[in-house]
Coordinates of N, CA and C in Angstrom, one line a residue:
M1 N 0.7 -1.8 0.2 CA 0.1 -0.2 -0.2 C 0.4 1.3 0.0
P2 N 0.4 2.4 -1.1 CA 1.1 3.2 -0.9 C 1.6 3.9 0.6
S3 N 2.7 4.9 0.8 CA 2.6 5.2 2.0 C 1.6 6.7 2.2
T4 N 1.4 7.0 3.7 CA 0.7 8.5 3.7 C 1.9 9.0 3.2
I5 N 3.0 9.3 3.4 CA 3.4 10.2 3.3 C 3.5 10.4 1.3
N6 N 3.5 9.9 0.3 CA 3.1 9.9 -0.5 C 1.7 10.2 -1.0
F7 N 1.2 9.6 -0.7 CA 0.2 10.4 -0.3 C -0.2 11.5 -0.4
L8 N 0.0 12.3 0.3 CA 0.4 13.8 0.8 C 1.0 14.5 -0.3
R9 N 2.0 14.3 -0.2 CA 2.7 14.5 -1.6 C 2.0 14.6 -2.5
T10 N 1.3 13.7 -3.3 CA 0.3 13.6 -4.3 C -0.7 14.9 -4.7
V11 N -1.4 14.5 -3.3 CA -2.1 15.5 -3.6 C -2.1 16.5 -3.0
A12 N -0.9 17.0 -2.4 CA -0.9 18.4 -2.2 C -1.0 19.5 -4.1
D13 N -0.6 19.1 -4.9 CA -0.4 19.5 -6.0 C -2.3 20.2 -5.9
P14 N -2.8 21.8 -6.4 CA -4.2 22.0 -6.5 C -4.9 21.0 -6.9
T15 N -4.2 20.9 -8.9 CA -5.3 20.4 -9.5 C -5.5 18.9 -8.8
R16 N -4.8 18.4 -8.3 CA -5.2 17.1 -7.5 C -5.9 16.9 -6.7
L17 N -5.8 17.8 -5.9 CA -6.7 18.1 -4.6 C -8.3 18.5 -5.4
R18 N -8.1 19.1 -6.0 CA -9.7 19.8 -7.0 C -10.2 18.7 -7.8
L19 N -9.1 17.3 -8.1 CA -10.0 15.5 -8.4 C -10.3 15.3 -7.4
M20 N -9.4 15.0 -6.4 CA -9.9 14.2 -5.0 C -11.2 14.5 -4.3
L21 N -11.0 16.0 -4.7 CA -12.5 16.6 -3.4 C -13.7 16.4 -4.7
L22 N -13.4 16.4 -5.9 CA -14.7 15.7 -6.8 C -15.0 14.6 -6.9
L23 N -14.1 13.8 -7.2 CA -14.9 12.6 -7.2 C -14.6 11.5 -5.8
E24 N -15.0 12.4 -4.6 CA -15.0 12.3 -2.9 C -16.4 12.5 -3.5
C25 N -17.7 13.0 -4.4 CA -19.2 13.4 -4.5 C -19.5 12.4 -5.4
D26 N -18.8 11.8 -6.1 CA -19.4 10.7 -7.2 C -18.0 10.3 -8.6
E27 N -18.5 9.4 -9.3 CA -18.0 9.0 -9.9 C -17.5 9.3 -11.0
L28 N -17.2 10.1 -11.7 CA -16.6 10.9 -13.2 C -15.7 10.1 -14.2
S29 N -16.4 10.6 -15.3 CA -15.4 9.8 -16.5 C -14.1 11.0 -17.2
V30 N -13.4 11.1 -17.6 CA -12.2 12.0 -18.2 C -13.0 13.4 -18.5
A31 N -14.3 13.1 -19.4 CA -14.7 13.7 -20.4 C -15.6 14.7 -19.6
E32 N -16.1 14.2 -18.1 CA -17.1 15.3 -17.3 C -15.9 15.8 -16.6
L33 N -14.8 15.6 -16.0 CA -14.0 16.6 -15.4 C -13.2 17.0 -16.9
Q34 N -13.2 17.0 -17.7 CA -12.9 17.8 -18.5 C -13.4 18.8 -18.5
E35 N -14.9 18.9 -18.5 CA -15.7 19.8 -18.6 C -15.9 20.4 -17.0
I36 N -15.9 20.0 -16.5 CA -16.1 21.0 -15.4 C -14.8 21.2 -14.6
L37 N -13.5 20.8 -15.1 CA -12.5 21.6 -14.9 C -12.3 22.8 -15.8
G38 N -12.7 22.4 -17.3 CA -11.5 23.3 -18.2 C -10.7 23.0 -18.5
M39 N -10.2 21.5 -18.2 CA -8.6 21.0 -18.5 C -8.8 20.4 -19.8
G40 N -7.6 20.1 -20.4 CA -7.4 19.1 -21.5 C -7.4 17.8 -20.7
Q41 N -8.3 16.7 -21.8 CA -8.0 15.5 -21.8 C -5.9 14.8 -21.2
S42 N -5.1 15.3 -21.7 CA -4.3 14.6 -21.4 C -3.9 14.9 -19.8
R43 N -3.8 16.2 -20.0 CA -3.5 16.8 -17.9 C -4.3 16.1 -16.9
I44 N -5.6 15.9 -17.5 CA -6.2 14.9 -16.5 C -6.0 13.9 -16.1
S45 N -5.8 13.6 -17.5 CA -5.1 11.7 -17.7 C -4.0 11.9 -16.6
S46 N -3.4 12.2 -17.0 CA -1.8 12.4 -15.8 C -2.1 12.7 -14.7
H47 N -2.7 13.1 -14.2 CA -2.7 13.5 -12.9 C -3.6 12.6 -12.3
L48 N -5.1 12.4 -13.1 CA -5.4 11.0 -12.5 C -4.9 9.4 -12.2
A49 N -3.7 9.3 -12.8 CA -2.6 8.3 -13.3 C -1.8 8.5 -11.7
Q50 N -1.5 9.6 -11.5 CA -0.6 9.6 -10.2 C -1.2 9.4 -9.2
L51 N -2.6 10.2 -9.1 CA -3.5 9.9 -7.2 C -3.6 8.3 -7.7
K52 N -3.8 7.7 -8.9 CA -3.9 6.0 -8.9 C -3.1 5.0 -8.4
R53 N -2.0 5.8 -9.0 CA -0.3 5.4 -8.3 C -0.4 5.6 -6.7
A54 N -0.8 6.9 -5.7 CA -0.8 6.8 -4.8 C -2.2 6.1 -3.8
G55 N -2.9 5.3 -4.8 CA -3.9 5.1 -3.9 C -5.3 5.7 -3.4
A56 N -5.0 6.4 -4.1 CA -6.0 7.9 -3.7 C -7.5 7.4 -4.6
V57 N -7.3 6.9 -6.1 CA -8.3 6.8 -6.6 C -8.2 5.3 -7.2
T58 N -9.5 5.0 -7.8 CA -9.9 4.0 -8.4 C -10.8 3.8 -9.8
D59 N -10.5 2.9 -10.4 CA -11.3 2.9 -11.5 C -11.5 1.5 -12.1
R60 N -13.1 1.8 -12.7 CA -13.6 0.6 -13.4 C -14.1 1.3 -14.5
R61 N -14.5 -0.1 -15.5 CA -14.8 0.2 -17.0 C -16.7 -0.1 -16.9
A62 N -16.9 0.6 -17.7 CA -19.2 0.1 -17.8 C -18.8 1.2 -19.2
G63 N -19.1 -0.2 -19.8 CA -19.4 -0.6 -20.9 C -18.2 0.6 -22.0
K64 N -18.6 1.3 -22.6 CA -17.3 2.2 -23.5 C -16.3 2.8 -22.5
K65 N -16.7 3.4 -21.3 CA -16.7 4.6 -20.4 C -15.9 4.0 -19.3
V66 N -14.7 4.8 -18.7 CA -14.7 4.3 -17.5 C -14.6 5.3 -16.6
Y67 N -14.9 5.0 -15.0 CA -15.0 6.2 -14.5 C -14.5 6.0 -13.1
Y68 N -13.5 7.0 -12.6 CA -13.0 7.4 -11.8 C -13.3 7.5 -10.0
G69 N -13.2 7.3 -9.1 CA -14.0 7.6 -7.8 C -12.6 7.1 -6.7
L70 N -13.0 7.6 -5.7 CA -12.1 8.0 -4.1 C -12.0 6.4 -4.3
S71 N -10.7 5.8 -3.3 CA -10.4 4.4 -3.3 C -11.3 4.4 -2.4
N72 N -12.0 2.8 -2.3 CA -12.1 2.3 -0.9 C -11.4 2.0 0.3
S73 N -10.0 2.2 0.0 CA -8.8 2.7 1.3 C -9.5 3.9 1.9
Q74 N -9.5 5.0 1.1 CA -9.9 6.5 1.5 C -11.5 6.1 2.0
R75 N -12.5 5.7 1.6 CA -13.9 5.3 2.1 C -13.8 4.6 3.7
N76 N -13.3 4.0 3.5 CA -13.2 2.6 4.7 C -12.3 3.3 6.0
G77 N -11.9 5.0 5.9 CA -11.2 5.8 6.7 C -10.0 4.9 7.6
T78 N -8.7 4.5 5.9 CA -7.0 4.0 6.3 C -7.3 5.0 6.5
R79 N -6.9 6.2 5.6 CA -6.4 7.6 5.9 C -7.1 8.7 6.4
V80 N -8.3 8.5 7.8 CA -9.0 9.2 8.0 C -8.5 11.0 8.0
R81 N -6.8 10.6 8.6 CA -7.0 12.6 9.2 C -5.9 12.5 8.1
A82 N -5.6 11.8 7.2 CA -4.6 12.3 5.4 C -6.2 13.6 5.2
Q83 N -7.4 12.4 4.7 CA -8.2 12.8 4.4 C -8.7 14.2 5.2
E84 N -8.8 14.4 6.4 CA -8.9 15.7 7.2 C -8.1 16.9 6.7
L85 N -7.4 16.5 6.7 CA -6.4 17.5 6.1 C -6.5 17.4 4.7
V86 N -6.7 16.8 3.7 CA -7.2 17.0 2.4 C -8.4 18.3 2.1
H87 N -9.0 18.2 3.1 CA -10.0 19.0 3.6 C -9.7 20.5 4.2
A88 N -8.8 20.3 4.4 CA -8.0 21.4 5.2 C -7.8 22.7 4.4
M89 N -6.7 22.0 3.5 CA -6.4 22.4 2.2 C -7.1 22.5 1.6
A90 N -8.1 22.1 1.4 CA -9.0 22.3 0.2 C -9.7 23.9 -0.1
R91 N -9.7 24.0 1.6 CA -9.9 25.8 1.9 C -9.2 27.2 1.1
E92 N -7.8 26.1 1.1 CA -6.9 27.0 0.5 C -7.3 27.0 -1.1
I93 N -8.0 26.4 -1.7 CA -8.3 26.5 -3.0 C -9.9 26.9 -3.7
P94 N -9.2 28.2 -3.8 CA -10.3 29.2 -5.1 C -11.8 28.4 -5.6
E95 N -11.1 27.9 -6.5 CA -11.8 26.8 -6.7 C -12.7 26.1 -7.0
T96 N -13.0 25.4 -5.4 CA -13.6 24.4 -5.5 C -15.3 25.0 -5.5
K97 N -15.5 26.0 -4.9 CA -17.2 26.3 -4.9 C -17.3 26.5 -6.3
R98 N -17.0 26.8 -7.8 CA -17.0 26.7 -9.2 C -16.9 25.6 -9.2
D99 N -16.4 24.4 -8.8 CA -15.8 23.1 -8.8 C -16.8 22.0 -8.3
R100 N -18.1 22.5 -7.4 CA -19.3 21.9 -7.0 C -20.7 22.5 -7.9
T101 N -20.5 23.3 -8.1 CA -21.4 24.0 -9.2 C -21.2 23.5 -10.4
A102 N -20.3 23.2 -11.1 CA -19.8 22.1 -12.0 C -20.0 21.1 -12.2
L103 N -19.7 20.2 -10.9 CA -19.7 18.8 -10.8 C -21.8 18.9 -11.0
K104 N -22.4 19.6 -10.3 CA -24.0 19.9 -10.4 C -24.2 19.6 -11.6
L105 N -23.8 19.9 -12.9 CA -24.5 20.9 -14.1 C -24.5 19.3 -15.2
A106 N -22.8 19.1 -14.0 CA -22.2 17.3 -15.1 C -23.4 16.5 -14.9
L107 N -23.4 15.9 -13.9 CA -24.3 15.0 -13.3 C -25.6 15.6 -13.8
R108 N -25.9 16.6 -13.9 CA -27.5 16.7 -14.2 C -27.5 16.1 -15.7
K109 N -26.4 16.6 -16.2 CA -26.5 16.4 -18.0 C -26.6 15.0 -18.4
R110 N -25.8 14.2 -17.2 CA -25.7 12.4 -17.8 C -26.7 11.9 -17.3
Q111 N -27.8 12.5 -16.4 CA -28.8 12.4 -16.2 C -30.0 12.0 -17.3
D112 N -29.8 13.3 -17.8 CA -30.6 13.9 -19.1 C -30.3 12.9 -20.9
K113 N -29.0 12.7 -20.3 CA -28.4 12.2 -21.9 C -29.1 10.6 -21.3
A114 N -28.9 10.2 -20.1 CA -29.6 8.5 -19.7 C -31.1 8.3 -20.2
R115 N -31.7 9.6 -19.9 CA -33.2 10.1 -20.0 C -33.4 9.6 -21.1
E116 N -32.7 10.6 -22.2 CA -33.1 10.8 -23.8 C -32.9 9.3 -24.6
Y117 N -32.1 8.4 -23.8 CA -31.5 7.2 -24.3 C -32.9 6.3 -24.3
F118 N -33.2 6.2 -23.2 CA -34.0 4.8 -23.0 C -35.2 5.5 -23.8
D119 N -35.8 7.3 -23.3 CA -36.5 7.6 -24.1 C -36.7 7.0 -25.6
E120 N -35.9 7.0 -26.4 CA -36.1 6.8 -27.6 C -36.3 5.2 -27.8
L121 N -35.6 4.1 -26.6 CA -35.9 3.1 -27.0 C -37.5 2.4 -26.5
A122 N -38.2 3.7 -25.5 CA -39.6 3.3 -25.1 C -40.4 2.3 -26.5
G123 N -41.1 1.2 -25.9 CA -41.6 0.9 -27.1 C -41.1 -0.2 -27.8
K124 N -40.1 -0.2 -28.3 CA -39.1 -1.1 -29.2 C -38.9 -1.9 -29.0
F125 N -38.5 -2.7 -27.4 CA -38.6 -3.9 -27.2 C -39.0 -5.0 -27.4
G126 N -40.2 -4.9 -27.8 CA -41.0 -5.6 -28.0 C -41.2 -6.0 -29.1
R127 N -40.5 -5.2 -30.3 CA -41.0 -5.6 -31.8 C -39.7 -5.7 -32.2
S128 N -38.4 -5.8 -31.6 CA -36.7 -6.3 -31.7 C -36.5 -7.3 -31.0
Y129 N -35.3 -8.0 -31.8 CA -34.3 -8.8 -30.9 C -33.5 -8.0 -29.3
V130 N -33.7 -8.5 -28.4 CA -33.3 -7.6 -27.5 C -32.1 -9.0 -26.4
P131 N -31.1 -8.9 -26.8 CA -30.1 -9.8 -26.1 C -30.3 -9.8 -24.9
G132 N -30.5 -11.1 -23.8 CA -31.0 -11.9 -22.6 C -32.4 -11.8 -23.0
R133 N -33.1 -11.9 -23.5 CA -34.6 -11.8 -23.5 C -34.7 -13.7 -23.5
S134 N -33.9 -13.7 -23.9 CA -33.9 -15.9 -23.7 C -34.5 -16.0 -22.5
W135 N -34.7 -15.7 -21.6 CA -34.8 -15.5 -20.6 C -36.6 -15.9 -20.3
E136 N -37.2 -14.8 -20.8 CA -38.7 -15.5 -20.7 C -39.7 -16.4 -21.0
A137 N -38.8 -17.4 -22.2 CA -40.0 -18.5 -21.7 C -39.7 -19.2 -20.6
L138 N -38.2 -19.0 -19.5 CA -38.3 -19.7 -18.0 C -38.7 -19.1 -17.5
A139 N -38.8 -17.6 -17.2 CA -39.7 -16.6 -16.7 C -41.1 -17.3 -16.4
H140 N -41.3 -17.6 -17.2 CA -42.9 -17.5 -17.1 C -43.4 -18.6 -15.8
T141 N -42.2 -19.8 -16.0 CA -42.6 -20.8 -15.3 C -42.2 -21.1 -14.3
L142 N -40.8 -19.4 -13.7 CA -40.4 -20.0 -13.0 C -41.2 -19.1 -11.3
I143 N -41.8 -17.8 -12.2 CA -42.8 -17.3 -11.5 C -44.1 -17.5 -11.0
T144 N -44.2 -18.8 -11.6 CA -45.2 -19.3 -10.9 C -45.4 -20.0 -9.5
L145 N -43.8 -20.1 -9.6 CA -43.4 -21.3 -8.2 C -43.2 -20.0 -6.8
L146 N -43.4 -19.0 -7.4 CA -42.8 -18.0 -6.2 C -44.2 -17.4 -5.1
P147 N -44.0 -17.2 -4.2 CA -45.4 -16.7 -2.8 C -45.4 -15.6 -3.0
A148 N -46.7 -15.2 -2.9 CA -46.9 -13.6 -3.0 C -46.3 -13.4 -2.2
M149 N -46.1 -11.9 -2.7 CA -44.8 -11.0 -2.1 C -45.0 -9.7 -2.5
T150 N -44.6 -9.1 -2.3 CA -44.4 -7.1 -2.8 C -43.0 -6.8 -3.6
V151 N -42.8 -6.9 -4.7 CA -41.4 -7.2 -5.3 C -40.6 -5.8 -5.5
A152 N -40.5 -5.2 -6.0 CA -39.5 -3.8 -6.7 C -38.6 -3.9 -8.1
D153 N -38.9 -4.0 -8.8 CA -38.4 -3.8 -10.6 C -37.8 -2.4 -10.6
L154 N -35.6 -2.5 -10.3 CA -35.3 -1.1 -10.0 C -34.7 -1.2 -11.6
G155 N -35.2 0.1 -12.3 CA -34.5 0.4 -13.9 C -35.3 -1.0 -14.4
A156 N -36.7 -1.1 -14.4 CA -37.5 -1.5 -14.9 C -37.9 -1.4 -16.4
G157 N -37.7 -0.5 -17.1 CA -38.0 -0.5 -18.7 C -39.5 0.0 -18.9
E158 N -38.9 -1.2 -20.2 CA -40.8 -1.4 -20.1 C -41.5 -2.3 -19.6
G159 N -41.1 -2.9 -18.7 CA -41.2 -3.4 -17.7 C -42.3 -5.0 -18.0
T160 N -41.4 -5.9 -18.7 CA -41.4 -7.3 -19.4 C -41.2 -8.4 -18.0
L161 N -40.5 -8.1 -17.0 CA -40.1 -8.4 -16.1 C -41.6 -8.2 -14.7
S162 N -41.5 -7.3 -14.7 CA -42.8 -6.3 -14.1 C -44.2 -7.4 -14.3
Q163 N -44.5 -7.1 -15.4 CA -45.8 -8.0 -15.9 C -45.7 -9.5 -15.7
L164 N -44.5 -9.8 -15.8 CA -44.4 -11.4 -15.2 C -44.6 -11.7 -13.9
L165 N -44.3 -10.8 -13.1 CA -44.4 -11.0 -11.7 C -45.3 -10.6 -11.2
A166 N -46.3 -9.5 -12.0 CA -47.8 -8.9 -11.2 C -48.5 -10.4 -10.9
K167 N -48.1 -11.2 -12.2 CA -49.0 -12.5 -12.2 C -49.4 -13.7 -11.5
T168 N -48.0 -13.3 -10.4 CA -48.1 -14.2 -9.0 C -48.1 -13.0 -7.9
A169 N -47.3 -12.3 -7.7 CA -47.0 -11.3 -6.9 C -47.9 -10.4 -6.3
R170 N -47.8 -10.2 -4.8 CA -49.2 -9.1 -3.7 C -49.1 -7.5 -4.9
K171 N -47.6 -7.5 -5.0 CA -48.0 -5.8 -5.3 C -46.3 -5.8 -6.0
V172 N -46.4 -5.0 -7.3 CA -45.5 -5.1 -7.8 C -45.0 -3.5 -8.6
I173 N -43.8 -2.9 -7.6 CA -43.5 -1.4 -8.4 C -42.0 -1.0 -9.1
A174 N -42.3 -1.0 -10.2 CA -41.6 -0.8 -11.2 C -41.1 0.4 -11.0
V175 N -39.7 0.8 -11.6 CA -38.9 2.4 -11.2 C -38.3 2.3 -13.0
D176 N -38.5 3.5 -12.7 CA -37.3 3.7 -14.5 C -37.4 5.1 -14.3
N177 N -36.0 5.5 -14.6 CA -36.2 7.3 -14.8 C -36.1 7.9 -15.9
S178 N -36.6 7.1 -17.1 CA -37.5 7.5 -18.4 C -39.1 7.7 -18.5
P179 N -39.2 9.2 -18.5 CA -41.0 9.6 -18.4 C -41.7 8.4 -19.4
K180 N -40.6 8.3 -20.7 CA -41.4 8.0 -21.7 C -41.2 6.2 -22.0
M181 N -41.0 5.3 -21.0 CA -41.0 4.2 -20.5 C -41.6 3.8 -19.5
V182 N -41.9 4.2 -18.9 CA -43.1 4.6 -17.5 C -44.2 4.7 -18.1
A183 N -44.4 6.3 -19.1 CA -46.1 5.6 -19.6 C -46.0 5.3 -20.5
F184 N -45.2 4.6 -21.4 CA -45.5 3.4 -22.3 C -45.9 1.8 -21.4
A185 N -45.5 1.5 -20.0 CA -45.4 0.5 -19.4 C -46.9 0.6 -18.8
S186 N -46.4 2.0 -18.1 CA -48.1 2.1 -17.7 C -49.5 1.4 -18.7
Q187 N -48.9 2.1 -19.6 CA -50.4 1.3 -20.6 C -51.0 -0.1 -20.9
L188 N -49.0 -0.8 -21.1 CA -49.5 -1.9 -21.3 C -50.1 -2.1 -19.8
A189 N -49.9 -2.0 -18.7 CA -50.0 -2.6 -17.4 C -51.8 -2.7 -17.7
K190 N -52.0 -1.4 -18.0 CA -53.9 -0.8 -18.0 C -54.1 -1.9 -18.9
K191 N -54.3 -1.6 -20.2 CA -54.3 -3.0 -21.2 C -54.5 -4.3 -20.6
H192 N -53.3 -4.8 -20.2 CA -53.4 -5.9 -19.4 C -54.0 -6.5 -17.7
A193 N -54.9 -5.0 -17.9 CA -55.9 -5.3 -16.7 C -54.4 -5.9 -14.8
L194 N -53.2 -5.1 -14.9 CA -52.6 -5.4 -14.1 C -52.4 -4.5 -12.9
K195 N -54.1 -4.6 -11.6 CA -53.8 -3.6 -11.4 C -52.9 -3.2 -9.7
N196 N -52.1 -4.6 -9.9 CA -51.1 -4.7 -8.5 C -49.8 -4.3 -8.8
L197 N -49.9 -3.6 -10.2 CA -48.4 -3.1 -10.9 C -48.5 -1.7 -10.9
E198 N -47.6 -1.6 -10.5 CA -47.5 0.1 -10.6 C -45.9 0.5 -10.9
Y199 N -45.9 2.2 -11.9 CA -45.0 2.1 -12.3 C -44.3 3.8 -11.6
R200 N -43.2 3.6 -11.3 CA -42.6 4.6 -10.8 C -41.5 5.8 -11.8
L201 N -42.0 7.0 -11.4 CA -40.3 7.8 -12.3 C -39.8 7.6 -11.4
G202 N -38.6 7.3 -11.1 CA -37.3 7.3 -10.0 C -36.5 6.9 -11.2
D203 N -34.8 6.9 -10.0 CA -33.4 6.8 -10.3 C -33.5 5.3 -9.4
M204 N -32.7 4.4 -9.8 CA -32.5 3.1 -9.2 C -32.1 3.5 -8.1
Q205 N -30.8 3.9 -8.3 CA -30.3 4.7 -7.1 C -30.4 5.2 -5.3
D206 N -32.0 5.9 -5.9 CA -32.6 6.0 -5.3 C -33.9 6.2 -5.4
P207 N -34.4 5.0 -5.4 CA -35.7 4.6 -5.5 C -37.3 5.8 -4.3
P208 N -38.1 5.7 -5.5 CA -39.2 6.9 -5.1 C -40.1 5.6 -4.2
I209 N -39.4 4.9 -3.5 CA -39.9 3.5 -2.2 C -40.0 3.9 -1.0
A210 N -41.0 3.4 -0.2 CA -40.6 3.7 1.4 C -39.5 2.7 1.9
K211 N -38.5 3.0 2.8 CA -37.9 1.6 3.3 C -38.4 0.8 4.5
N212 N -38.4 -0.4 4.2 CA -38.9 -1.6 4.9 C -40.1 -1.6 4.1
S213 N -40.5 -1.9 2.9 CA -41.5 -1.7 2.5 C -41.8 -2.9 1.3
V214 N -41.0 -3.7 1.1 CA -40.8 -4.8 -0.2 C -40.0 -5.8 0.3
D215 N -40.6 -7.3 0.0 CA -39.5 -8.4 0.3 C -38.4 -8.6 -0.9
L216 N -39.0 -8.2 -2.1 CA -38.1 -8.0 -2.9 C -37.8 -7.3 -4.1
V217 N -36.3 -7.4 -4.3 CA -35.6 -6.2 -5.1 C -34.9 -6.9 -6.6
I218 N -35.2 -6.7 -7.6 CA -35.1 -7.2 -8.3 C -33.8 -5.9 -9.6
F219 N -33.0 -6.0 -10.1 CA -32.1 -5.5 -11.3 C -32.4 -6.1 -12.3
S220 N -32.9 -6.4 -12.9 CA -32.6 -6.9 -13.9 C -32.3 -6.2 -15.6
Q221 N -30.6 -6.9 -15.9 CA -30.2 -6.2 -16.9 C -30.1 -4.4 -16.9
A222 N -30.0 -4.1 -15.5 CA -30.2 -2.7 -15.0 C -29.4 -1.9 -14.1
L223 N -28.2 -2.8 -13.2 CA -27.3 -2.3 -12.3 C -26.1 -1.6 -13.3
H224 N -26.0 -2.2 -14.4 CA -24.6 -1.6 -15.1 C -24.7 -0.7 -15.6
H225 N -26.2 0.2 -15.7 CA -26.3 1.5 -16.4 C -26.1 2.0 -15.1
A226 N -26.1 1.9 -13.9 CA -26.4 3.2 -12.4 C -24.9 3.3 -12.3
T227 N -24.2 5.0 -12.9 CA -23.2 5.2 -12.0 C -22.6 4.7 -11.1
R228 N -22.8 4.6 -9.7 CA -22.9 4.3 -8.6 C -23.5 2.8 -8.2
P229 N -23.5 1.7 -8.6 CA -23.9 0.7 -8.6 C -24.5 0.6 -7.0
E230 N -22.8 0.8 -5.9 CA -23.4 0.4 -4.7 C -23.9 1.4 -4.3
R231 N -24.4 1.8 -4.5 CA -25.1 3.4 -4.1 C -26.3 2.4 -4.4
A232 N -26.7 2.1 -5.6 CA -28.1 1.7 -5.6 C -28.2 0.2 -4.9
I233 N -27.6 -0.5 -4.7 CA -27.8 -1.8 -4.2 C -28.2 -1.5 -2.4
G234 N -27.1 -0.1 -2.0 CA -27.3 0.2 -0.7 C -28.8 1.1 -0.5
H235 N -29.5 1.5 -1.6 CA -31.1 1.8 -1.6 C -31.5 0.7 -1.5
A236 N -31.2 -0.1 -2.1 CA -32.4 -1.5 -2.4 C -32.3 -2.3 -0.9
H237 N -31.2 -2.0 0.0 CA -31.1 -2.8 0.8 C -32.0 -2.4 1.8
S238 N -31.7 -0.8 1.5 CA -33.0 0.2 2.4 C -34.5 0.0 2.5
I239 N -35.1 -0.9 1.6 CA -36.6 -0.7 1.0 C -36.8 -2.2 1.0
L240 N -36.1 -2.6 1.5 CA -36.5 -4.5 2.3 C -36.6 -4.1 3.4
R241 N -37.9 -5.3 3.4 CA -38.1 -5.7 4.9 C -37.2 -6.9 5.2
K242 N -37.6 -7.2 6.6 CA -36.6 -8.3 7.7 C -36.5 -9.2 6.5
N243 N -35.1 -10.2 6.3 CA -35.4 -11.5 5.4 C -35.5 -11.2 4.2
G244 N -35.6 -10.0 3.7 CA -35.9 -9.7 2.0 C -34.6 -10.1 1.3
R245 N -34.7 -9.6 0.5 CA -34.0 -10.5 -0.6 C -33.9 -9.6 -2.0
I246 N -32.6 -9.4 -2.7 CA -32.1 -8.9 -3.8 C -31.7 -9.8 -5.3
V247 N -31.9 -9.5 -6.0 CA -31.9 -10.6 -7.1 C -31.2 -9.6 -7.9
I248 N -29.8 -10.1 -8.8 CA -29.4 -9.3 -9.8 C -29.3 -10.0 -10.7
L249 N -29.6 -9.7 -11.9 CA -29.8 -10.5 -13.3 C -29.1 -9.7 -14.1
D250 N -27.8 -9.8 -15.0 CA -27.4 -9.0 -15.9 C -26.5 -10.1 -16.8
L251 N -25.8 -9.6 -18.3 CA -25.6 -10.4 -18.9 C -23.3 -10.4 -18.8
L252 N -23.3 -11.5 -19.5 CA -21.5 -11.6 -19.2 C -21.3 -11.4 -20.9
S253 N -20.2 -10.0 -21.2 CA -19.3 -9.9 -22.3 C -18.9 -11.3 -22.9
H254 N -19.4 -11.3 -24.1 CA -19.1 -12.4 -25.0 C -18.0 -12.5 -25.2
R255 N -17.3 -13.7 -25.1 CA -15.5 -14.2 -25.4 C -14.9 -15.2 -26.3

């Protein structure tokens, strides 16, 4: 593990300090950091590489994008005092307030872009082949074996799985961040007379569902769309009743 001295030497640079303060708030791509800081790609990438070597940040790939965030050792308090010093140093950086404002704008743009993408897909899944839909025939049989329960389908999309679950569940709450997806799926539920199926507009990372209110939370090919999967899972856990379960379904990349 990199030493605390090396860590402090690395983050003492004003630009790297600004990067750390931003990544403490949320995972961000290089492009988003460029937009927030108004700096070039090579400069930001160089600083990120140094922070990564110092053990201050980590990265993860999500599709074609790479997101950077504060490393787990920082969040787990291994260097709590060093982190406190970082915040003390931040008070000497005049750009931090502007950075926070730019961060909010960048995250809002990310959410809007994701919403637009899924708005365009609304109503198209049922008319074309979608990878991962081969589970549907098997699901028809397996779902009949489930006991009556309250289910949350987070990142539900058009709600194909939600509609299957509603056939045996006590209640199904389907959450999606696309207004068009929610509107389209709500019409399908109404068409099929699924009165125990409710669609809600919201983010899977902070679903509009009361705490301790559901028995089962499902992420079906949705969790990889979350910018902070751990946050989505954390909120999913908070809405579960005692002895509740979380099920995550996703595809492996082709090899």
